[in-house]
Amino acid sequence: MPRDKYGWQPAKVELFKRRLTIQQVAEKIGVPERHLRNALAGKTYPMPEVRKGLPRLLDVPLSDLFCAEMLEESYDPRKASAVRS
C-alpha cells in the first residue's frame, strides 16, 4: 500500500462533524468502502463517483473536500490510482 502522501482530506472532518461513517457514505454514493477510505486518507485519487456524489451528499463544493493536489490527477482504475510518494 502506498504511503499516504497527502494525509487526511477535509472531507474526513466533514463526515466526522456530521457523524457519518465512511461505510454509510460509501453505500449512499455507491462506491467501495475501501476506495473511499483510501481517498479520504490521501492514499488514492478519488474516483468520479466520489467526485460527484460526495459534494452532492454533503452539499459542499468538491474543492472544500479534497486538497488541490488530490483533484489535479484523474482516477485511473487500471493503475488503481495510487498516489505516488
XYZ file of N, CA and C in Angstrom:
255
model
N 0.860 -1.181 0.000
C 0.000 0.000 0.000
C 0.899 1.234 0.000
N 0.596 2.185 -0.834
C 1.435 3.381 -0.884
C 1.310 4.216 0.391
N 2.343 4.931 0.645
C 2.342 5.856 1.778
C 1.309 6.936 1.516
N 0.649 7.433 2.554
C -0.363 8.465 2.346
C 0.320 9.819 2.169
N 0.491 10.185 0.941
C 1.232 11.389 0.590
C 0.543 12.670 1.044
N -0.773 12.709 0.951
C -1.492 13.950 1.225
C -2.188 13.979 2.581
N -2.227 12.874 3.270
C -2.854 12.829 4.589
C -4.366 12.955 4.521
N -4.980 12.970 5.708
C -6.436 13.046 5.773
C -6.941 14.281 5.048
N -7.983 14.076 4.272
C -8.583 15.145 3.486
C -9.690 15.834 4.288
N -9.997 17.092 3.961
C -11.049 17.825 4.678
C -12.392 17.092 4.690
N -12.659 16.263 3.702
C -13.918 15.514 3.671
C -14.054 14.627 4.902
N -12.957 14.089 5.383
C -12.991 13.236 6.576
C -13.516 14.020 7.774
N -13.075 15.252 7.929
C -13.534 16.106 9.021
C -15.025 16.394 8.862
N -15.445 16.637 7.628
C -16.860 16.919 7.360
C -17.732 15.718 7.734
N -17.281 14.522 7.408
C -18.035 13.325 7.787
C -18.106 13.203 9.303
N -16.997 13.463 9.972
C -16.959 13.384 11.432
C -17.944 14.379 12.048
N -17.940 15.610 11.543
C -18.844 16.630 12.076
C -20.303 16.223 11.924
N -20.604 15.519 10.847
C -21.984 15.113 10.569
C -22.312 13.732 11.146
N -21.334 13.158 11.824
C -21.496 11.829 12.438
C -21.877 10.766 11.412
N -21.216 10.838 10.272
C -21.395 9.848 9.223
C -20.169 8.956 9.172
N -20.381 7.667 8.989
C -19.244 6.765 8.850
C -18.856 6.669 7.378
N -17.643 6.244 7.142
C -17.183 6.045 5.766
C -18.044 4.976 5.101
N -18.396 3.943 5.843
C -19.243 2.885 5.297
C -20.604 3.433 4.865
N -21.228 4.245 5.699
C -22.533 4.830 5.355
C -22.440 5.660 4.084
N -21.431 6.500 4.010
C -21.271 7.389 2.860
C -20.971 6.582 1.597
N -20.104 5.591 1.710
C -19.775 4.757 0.552
C -21.031 4.098 -0.004
N -21.877 3.592 0.872
C -23.124 2.971 0.424
C -24.044 3.990 -0.241
N -24.142 5.179 0.330
C -25.044 6.204 -0.209
C -24.615 6.697 -1.582
N -23.300 6.786 -1.811
C -22.851 7.292 -3.110
C -22.455 6.172 -4.069
N -22.527 4.930 -3.606
C -22.312 3.783 -4.485
C -20.875 3.513 -4.868
N -19.965 3.621 -3.912
C -18.557 3.318 -4.171
C -18.068 2.300 -3.145
N -17.000 1.571 -3.460
C -16.449 0.644 -2.482
C -15.946 1.394 -1.237
N -16.255 0.854 -0.086
C -15.816 1.485 1.160
C -14.293 1.635 1.195
N -13.592 0.633 0.744
C -12.127 0.682 0.769
C -11.591 1.844 -0.061
N -12.203 2.067 -1.228
C -11.749 3.183 -2.066
C -11.986 4.517 -1.355
N -13.183 4.691 -0.802
C -13.482 5.949 -0.124
C -12.542 6.160 1.052
N -12.309 5.109 1.825
C -11.396 5.202 2.970
C -9.998 5.643 2.510
N -9.511 5.031 1.423
C -8.182 5.374 0.918
C -8.130 6.786 0.329
N -9.182 7.205 -0.337
C -9.227 8.567 -0.887
C -9.236 9.592 0.242
N -10.012 9.337 1.292
C -10.071 10.266 2.426
C -8.760 10.311 3.186
N -7.976 9.242 3.093
C -6.679 9.190 3.775
C -5.556 9.746 2.894
N -5.876 10.150 1.670
C -4.854 10.696 0.786
C -3.983 9.639 0.147
N -4.483 8.401 0.083
C -3.700 7.298 -0.477
C -4.017 7.017 -1.937
N -5.190 7.420 -2.389
C -5.601 7.198 -3.770
C -6.450 8.379 -4.231
N -6.395 8.662 -5.515
C -7.193 9.753 -6.054
C -8.661 9.348 -6.066
N -9.573 10.256 -5.771
C -10.994 9.896 -5.739
C -11.551 9.587 -7.125
N -12.310 8.499 -7.202
C -12.927 8.105 -8.471
C -14.053 9.084 -8.823
N -14.477 9.113 -10.073
C -15.513 10.062 -10.487
C -16.783 10.011 -9.633
N -17.173 8.832 -9.203
C -18.375 8.713 -8.377
C -18.225 9.443 -7.048
N -17.013 9.450 -6.508
C -16.743 10.179 -5.265
C -16.746 11.681 -5.550
N -16.119 12.070 -6.646
C -16.038 13.488 -7.009
C -17.415 14.099 -7.248
N -18.355 13.285 -7.712
C -19.716 13.782 -7.960
C -20.621 13.578 -6.745
N -20.579 12.387 -6.182
C -21.520 12.016 -5.137
C -21.273 12.653 -3.789
N -20.031 12.773 -3.382
C -19.729 13.316 -2.059
C -20.140 14.782 -1.923
N -19.801 15.647 -2.881
C -20.261 17.037 -2.766
C -21.787 17.155 -2.777
N -22.427 16.314 -3.572
C -23.891 16.336 -3.643
C -24.492 15.898 -2.306
N -23.965 14.827 -1.735
C -24.471 14.318 -0.468
C -24.274 15.311 0.671
N -23.100 15.939 0.714
C -22.770 16.847 1.816
C -23.155 18.292 1.548
N -23.503 18.602 0.302
C -23.817 19.967 -0.110
C -22.645 20.906 0.187
N -21.471 20.437 -0.221
C -20.217 21.167 -0.030
C -19.445 21.067 -1.349
N -18.817 22.150 -1.815
C -18.042 22.075 -3.063
C -16.902 21.053 -2.974
N -16.646 20.373 -4.071
C -15.583 19.375 -4.130
C -14.250 19.954 -3.668
N -13.984 21.190 -4.058
C -12.702 21.825 -3.701
C -12.548 22.021 -2.197
N -13.653 21.961 -1.447
C -13.582 22.059 0.014
C -13.427 20.696 0.676
N -13.537 19.624 -0.117
C -13.489 18.278 0.436
C -12.146 17.580 0.246
N -11.406 17.991 -0.798
C -10.102 17.390 -1.087
C -9.096 18.490 -1.394
N -7.837 18.248 -1.057
C -6.802 19.234 -1.362
C -6.618 19.313 -2.883
N -6.120 20.421 -3.346
C -5.975 20.674 -4.781
C -5.134 19.595 -5.468
N -4.095 19.139 -4.802
C -3.217 18.121 -5.390
C -3.962 16.816 -5.654
N -4.904 16.479 -4.776
C -5.690 15.253 -4.958
C -6.642 15.386 -6.138
N -7.052 16.594 -6.447
C -8.008 16.807 -7.533
C -7.339 17.049 -8.881
N -6.032 17.295 -8.877
C -5.313 17.535 -10.130
C -5.236 16.277 -10.989
N -5.119 15.126 -10.362
C -4.986 13.867 -11.081
C -6.335 13.199 -11.256
N -6.477 12.498 -12.348
C -7.695 11.737 -12.606
C -7.553 10.337 -12.045
N -8.664 9.757 -11.663
C -8.684 8.374 -11.207
C -8.463 7.467 -12.407
N -7.559 6.530 -12.298
C -7.278 5.580 -13.362
C -7.414 4.180 -12.784
N -8.530 3.486 -13.067
C -8.757 2.176 -12.472
C -7.717 1.145 -12.889
N -7.057 1.316 -14.020
C -6.021 0.365 -14.457
C -4.809 0.426 -13.547
N -4.557 1.568 -12.970
C -3.410 1.741 -12.080
C -3.834 1.717 -10.619
N -5.111 1.564 -10.388
C -5.688 1.663 -9.039
C -5.448 3.051 -8.461
N -4.977 3.978 -9.292
C -4.823 5.372 -8.952
C -4.155 5.645 -7.612
N -3.151 4.892 -7.314
C -2.413 5.144 -6.072
C -1.657 6.451 -6.196
N -1.618 7.177 -5.117
C -0.855 8.411 -5.051
C 0.609 8.038 -4.981
N 1.411 8.630 -5.805
C 2.840 8.339 -5.796
C 3.541 9.118 -4.699
N 4.481 8.468 -4.064
C 5.251 9.118 -2.988
C 6.431 9.848 -3.554
